[in-house]
Amino acid sequence: MYHLYFCINQNLMEIMNSFKPCITLIFCLLSPVLLLASDIRGMISDKNSGEPLIGVVVQVEALEKSAISGLDGSYVIRDIAPGDYQLRVSYLGYQTKTINFAMAQGGGGVNRDIGLEVEDKVLGEIVVTSRAILNTEYSARASERIAPNVINVVSSQNIELSPDVTVANVIQRVSGISLERNHTGDGQFAIMRGMDKRYNYSLVNGVKIPSPDNNNRYLPLDIFPADLLDRLEVTKSLTPDMEADAIGGVVDMKLRDAPEDPMLNINVGTGFNTMFFDRDFVSFDRSNVDRKSPKMRNGEDYRATVEDFPLESVQHERESSIPFYQVYGLSAGQRFGQRQRLGVVAAFSHQNTARGSESDFFHFSTDRETNLPVLDNALTATRSTSQTRTGVHLKADYRLNTDNTLSFYTSYMNLQERETRTMVDTALQLARSGPGTGRIEQWVRTRQRISNIFTNNLQGEHKFGRNFGLDWSAVYSEATYDDPDMAEFMTISERRKNEDGSFRQTDWVYDNTNHRGFFRRWLGNSDRDIAGYLNLEYRPELFGQEVLFKVGGMYRNKERENYFDRYRLGTSPTFQVYEGNVLDNTFNVVINGSPNNVLNYELTEDVLGVYAMGRFRLFERLQVLTGLRYENTEMSWVSNAPPSVEGRIGSIEYDELLPHLHLKFELNERQNIRASYFESMSRQGYFEVIPYNFYEEDQFREAGNPNLRHAYARNVDLRYEFFPGRLDQFMVGAFWKEIQNPIETAVVRREDLSNRLFLTPQNFGTASNLGFEVDLVKYFNRFGVRGNYTFTNSEITSSKIVQFRDEEGSLASRIEDQTRPLQGQSRHLGNLSLLYKNQRTGTDAQLAMVYTGRRIAYISAFKDNDQWQRAFTQLDFSLDQRIIPGLVAYIKVNNILNTPFELEIPASNEKAAAAEPHLQPDEHRVLSRSDLFHRTVLVGVRYSIF
Amino acid sequence: MLIVACGSDDDMGPGDPDPDPDPDPNESVEITDETTELQGNMHGTLRSGRTYQLVGDLTVLPDREIVMEEGVRIESTAGGEDGGEAFSFIIRGSFYSLGTEDNPNWITTVPENRTHENWNQGYIGGFIGLVGAQDIVIKWTHMEYFGGRMRGTSSVYDEGETIYGFYTEDESTRLIIEDSWFRYFLDDAIRPEGGKIAILRNTFEGIGGVEGEALNAKSGTVGVFAYNMMIGIATNGPKTGSGGGLPTQSIIDVYNNTIVGGGFRRVAPGRGGSMNVENGAGGYWYNNAVINCRYGMRVVNDTDYSRTFIGHTHYYGHGIFDDNEGPLSDNFYPENGTIGDDFPNDHIVNDNLNNEDPLFVNYQADGFDQEDYRNVHVNSSVEPFNLNFIGDQDFRLQAGSPLVGAGDAEAFMPNATITEIGPRALSFPVPPPSVDIGAFPTSGFADGIGNRHLVHDYYPN
């Protein structure tokens, strides 16, 4: 403990020192702005809501001087000669206001804040609803301030202006969140406060939806187009009315609501990735790819023939022209009928993009005597991926009367990815008689992935009298994933040295061996969730305050199906040369499907949650929210594996009782101190409990773990918040988590399996995670700065292998404990965005930087051999320019620095540099991977009518 | 499908019985005089002179055993190239096949299927020795058409993959194969991934379809591989490595073996074609004859050099290699770099003496032409016969053979890890190395030195 304390202290000092300039800047920003002589300045806001008004025209008529209020509602008119003046303030939809002021001789200046009142043109009865515009930056700040627990909100206003086109990329701008990227460099999963994706969940409109992921529960966030969002809410401390299976946090994607006034948004754009200036995009013909495998089409007993596997879809085709993106978005909403009771909003988004990656990496092993990394193979891989992302969203709400509202929403998300990959694998050890010689393997792959999420939600909100409220949701959702006919074949060649010292390369020939042949594989899964939620509220007046009691529950039934059908082709006759076109070769079927593979399984899960909570004030300034949640989980599965496979049928049941306490101390209107304690958990992945068993010659075997337990956590949060201006914000927070039975996939010796090492999902004792966050938003007229910094320090101890030579001269190994951060946890995370907004010219610009500190990407079985992702900084830019009112042109540039994704092992290069010294020049680290994704440029126009 | 939930307690883990009742996994059926078919969990004795049909996977449970007396036949008709999956011997207890020189045992297909053309039909899977398996002992037994395809998945095989002849995975399993014949195996004949092994005086012919070795040992395996005769193996004869995650280092002594015409059926270049040691393994590789193989001994540079010793290998290669790539003998030490430059000089002694004709009793060494293997290369067949099977050839040494007396019988003591086996008191002396290179030394038969297979008249039509 002392040691830990010391570490943190040291780190704090380090950080404090390195961030000194930043801290100075923060204090400067917060200090009151000095008044300058002969200027008039102030803030303009909505008198009722307090929301700052942007773009308000402020004129000193006598002088013909004017200004427009900025992002924060501030205005300034400079150089006003001494005298008495009238200031005229006008804004569409608001009553124009005229104010008198006097500019004194000899300085001082004038400060005037102005509140505007809504121009009330609507006659007769106005239906009073809880209308709140929630998609603005102001309301985002307000939500954060008002919420009883620790949350962060990103508004659609902010999303629209940001460089981000998918939800995943938006979320990285929130403090404490970093991204795990997919193979094209696009963000896919959120790592929250150093907690891996498995410890977080995602919601759509407050409701959990199934994931199309083949193995796990977490949602890939790159399936959601950002322009469907109304706002994004990130919850870092759970309340009892939320599902309990998050330890890092919860992402809630709030989709657009029906507006009060008719609304139409159109977005059309195009773009490109600069990678394809330098090389061709490689595509394939997927017209004859069958979504179903031969056995899925014809029954389990069917013997597939080579005709069932068309070769046309395997052949790579080079595109000579640069593939351009197509981006379309359309959303429209209106209220209809008597008293505008029916509101409808529909949105459609379609994105066609072409991306890729260029990777250099190594296969390596661990030296048996020194435990240092050794390079076995050097590989290069080139990918071309085209993605089609389609989202449709429809929401209708019907206000029966002031007390009862029904709403229905349905959304459909579809992501199709088509990918070609060529990988060249050069052996650095085998069949090598000196530099430049040896065996080369070439892997050629074509693949499609199709993910769908379809969700339907019927909701009702009802009030009974003054004090009672009830809301409910009935949800039906489906998620599917299909990866049909992934085809990959391998050919092999050898480089030999000629007598004269030059090299020659032998023909590429097929190698039809067990793990290296020509595979055609179908896999996929489908989830169906039916869920119901019910919440009851009672808000009596007690002890002179409104007290909230809330009870409720939810139940969800999930049915999941996974399929896996794999075939292998062999060349017939065996010896065939590959000359670049697979259609020139002839094949037969060697492995005829895998209907009894353990990965063909059905799984059901029932989750029941109930809770009770209360919110009240203990003293005038102390708000207390406390409660209990109970969750019961039953999961069971049946796999098609033969009866001899243990665990092919199984079930797990557990329940947890989870206490919550959230305190909010309101220092004053603009400052809060929060403290919260809650307990939460994280469930096993579906795939993890299936008793799968993967074997590859000379590698660690992989096995599922039907005995895996769920993880459980105690969480403590502290936060200080200061809202100096209406849009401005300063927050400092700290958190501490203790996770029991954290789940990681690592190599362990399985005593039940003859003491062999297996790569297997496993619970690892107790882990701790603590850190602090600083969040800052500050606007000054046309400029704004948004930034955050998170420090995280987690610790987990797991056993690792140390290899050595024993006293008898034998190669041996022992097990030692190693303490390290959780996988995916960066010690330092930072975000800094510079904003510019000019109302007069209609210009918005944003330069956004994300810094992700080094973190463990892959856990090794061997001590000191974990692969770390190097720290990296990504820079994105966006610019919006108004052309005519309502029409905006934009440009978004992503990954300006072409930041590489790099992995390394922080260990001596002594052994790794032996084969090819120039590949590993650094004595203290071994580079294991480097990927480049290049820059993406997107240009387009947006047209809006309100 | 019906999924039954567990009880209401907080317990977890797999537990529920299968809704389709499988036979009790712990019940074993005793073999009686009435038994003619083998499948499921069985134990007992297979009687001399009888023929049994293998009609399903046959499992020997822990602490159970099956004994084949001498002169027993086991036949199977499953498998087949297009017919799919074959049946296997799943050993979690012990299996003894106690054939004798005069009355050997047979594990093969039925007589009508037993043809040379059916070499790649894989009628039988193999012996799968799982965690906890005790003894697998095979003496004087003919084994044919192994390497059929896997049914479902198991710890080591994916559905549809070829099954190794003998697979073990427990460091304590004892695998002893003596004086037996391996023919028409479609993948590795012996694949110990853990165990104590003694593979002595066997004959391997036509092993591996497109890949496969006579011995492919991984981590946790210790023992000896000696006096074996190998011809027409797809890749290597013996190969040892120490990968796969068991704690004990693989140390296997490989001595006095004869390997002829190896490595030509593996299409990929640079894969090995006679003997191979790699990946942390070690042992003594002494007194072996490598004749007309695609490559010489390969020592990959992740081998445990300090525990690897090579000596007295006799190489001979005739003719041209792979479409005019140079003389075949260039693929042997010291010309070819398949033994790393950094291999310690004092760990390799008297290797490759002048590419001399080994002067076997009946083998035309200088008649070898790789062109004859063209058919093998293109079709992965086991033709021509004489390059893949012994037939009427004779690999004993002529009086003037350069192999006579050219070995070293004193350099090391074999890694004899098995001396005798439990209740049956079977004694397994590990023979010492011979000073004559190869599997057929000129003296010492009485002491178990030298391969005893002299007549090869068992081939199918």
PDB file of N, CA and C in Angstrom, chain A residues 1-9 736-738 768-770 793 795:
ATOM      1  N   MET A   1       0.835  -1.207   0.000  1.00  0.00           N
ATOM      2  CA  MET A   1       0.000   0.000   0.000  1.00  0.00           C
ATOM      3  C   MET A   1       0.867   1.253   0.000  1.00  0.00           C
ATOM      4  N   TYR A   2       1.895   1.259   0.868  1.00  0.00           N
ATOM      5  CA  TYR A   2       2.811   2.402   0.912  1.00  0.00           C
ATOM      6  C   TYR A   2       3.422   2.644  -0.448  1.00  0.00           C
ATOM      7  N   HIS A   3       3.804   1.513  -1.010  1.00  0.00           N
ATOM      8  CA  HIS A   3       4.461   1.586  -2.304  1.00  0.00           C
ATOM      9  C   HIS A   3       3.536   2.228  -3.325  1.00  0.00           C
ATOM     10  N   LEU A   4       2.295   1.786  -3.274  1.00  0.00           N
ATOM     11  CA  LEU A   4       1.304   2.291  -4.211  1.00  0.00           C
ATOM     12  C   LEU A   4       1.140   3.789  -4.026  1.00  0.00           C
ATOM     13  N   TYR A   5       1.025   4.166  -2.760  1.00  0.00           N
ATOM     14  CA  TYR A   5       0.814   5.568  -2.437  1.00  0.00           C
ATOM     15  C   TYR A   5       1.966   6.395  -2.988  1.00  0.00           C
ATOM     16  N   PHE A   6       3.138   5.881  -2.759  1.00  0.00           N
ATOM     17  CA  PHE A   6       4.334   6.579  -3.199  1.00  0.00           C
ATOM     18  C   PHE A   6       4.311   6.742  -4.728  1.00  0.00           C
ATOM     19  N   CYS A   7       3.971   5.648  -5.391  1.00  0.00           N
ATOM     20  CA  CYS A   7       3.907   5.676  -6.848  1.00  0.00           C
ATOM     21  C   CYS A   7       3.000   6.779  -7.341  1.00  0.00           C
ATOM     22  N   ILE A   8       1.836   6.822  -6.735  1.00  0.00           N
ATOM     23  CA  ILE A   8       0.848   7.770  -7.217  1.00  0.00           C
ATOM     24  C   ILE A   8       1.324   9.185  -6.969  1.00  0.00           C
ATOM     25  N   ASN A   9       1.876   9.348  -5.767  1.00  0.00           N
ATOM     26  CA  ASN A   9       2.389  10.658  -5.439  1.00  0.00           C
ATOM     27  C   ASN A   9       3.418  11.121  -6.440  1.00  0.00           C
ATOM     28  N   TRP A 736     -12.149   5.503  -7.642  1.00  0.00           N
ATOM     29  CA  TRP A 736     -11.442   4.320  -7.149  1.00  0.00           C
ATOM     30  C   TRP A 736     -12.354   3.124  -7.344  1.00  0.00           C
ATOM     31  N   LYS A 737     -11.800   2.061  -7.845  1.00  0.00           N
ATOM     32  CA  LYS A 737     -12.573   0.854  -8.079  1.00  0.00           C
ATOM     33  C   LYS A 737     -11.805  -0.354  -7.558  1.00  0.00           C
ATOM     34  N   GLU A 738     -12.563  -1.279  -6.997  1.00  0.00           N
ATOM     35  CA  GLU A 738     -11.946  -2.550  -6.639  1.00  0.00           C
ATOM     36  C   GLU A 738     -12.751  -3.626  -7.353  1.00  0.00           C
ATOM     37  N   SER A 768      -7.368  -3.397  -8.757  1.00  0.00           N
ATOM     38  CA  SER A 768      -7.772  -2.075  -8.297  1.00  0.00           C
ATOM     39  C   SER A 768      -7.552  -1.092  -9.425  1.00  0.00           C
ATOM     40  N   ASN A 769      -8.287  -0.009  -9.378  1.00  0.00           N
ATOM     41  CA  ASN A 769      -8.194   0.991 -10.437  1.00  0.00           C
ATOM     42  C   ASN A 769      -8.529   2.333  -9.816  1.00  0.00           C
ATOM     43  N   LEU A 770      -7.604   3.258  -9.916  1.00  0.00           N
ATOM     44  CA  LEU A 770      -7.928   4.586  -9.406  1.00  0.00           C
ATOM     45  C   LEU A 770      -7.382   5.639 -10.341  1.00  0.00           C
ATOM     46  N   ASN A 793      -4.655   4.639 -12.873  1.00  0.00           N
ATOM     47  CA  ASN A 793      -3.654   3.680 -12.440  1.00  0.00           C
ATOM     48  C   ASN A 793      -4.359   2.437 -11.922  1.00  0.00           C
ATOM     49  N   GLU A 795      -4.218  -1.879 -11.205  1.00  0.00           N
ATOM     50  CA  GLU A 795      -3.258  -2.943 -10.906  1.00  0.00           C
ATOM     51  C   GLU A 795      -3.962  -4.277 -10.874  1.00  0.00           C
TER      52      GLU A 795
END
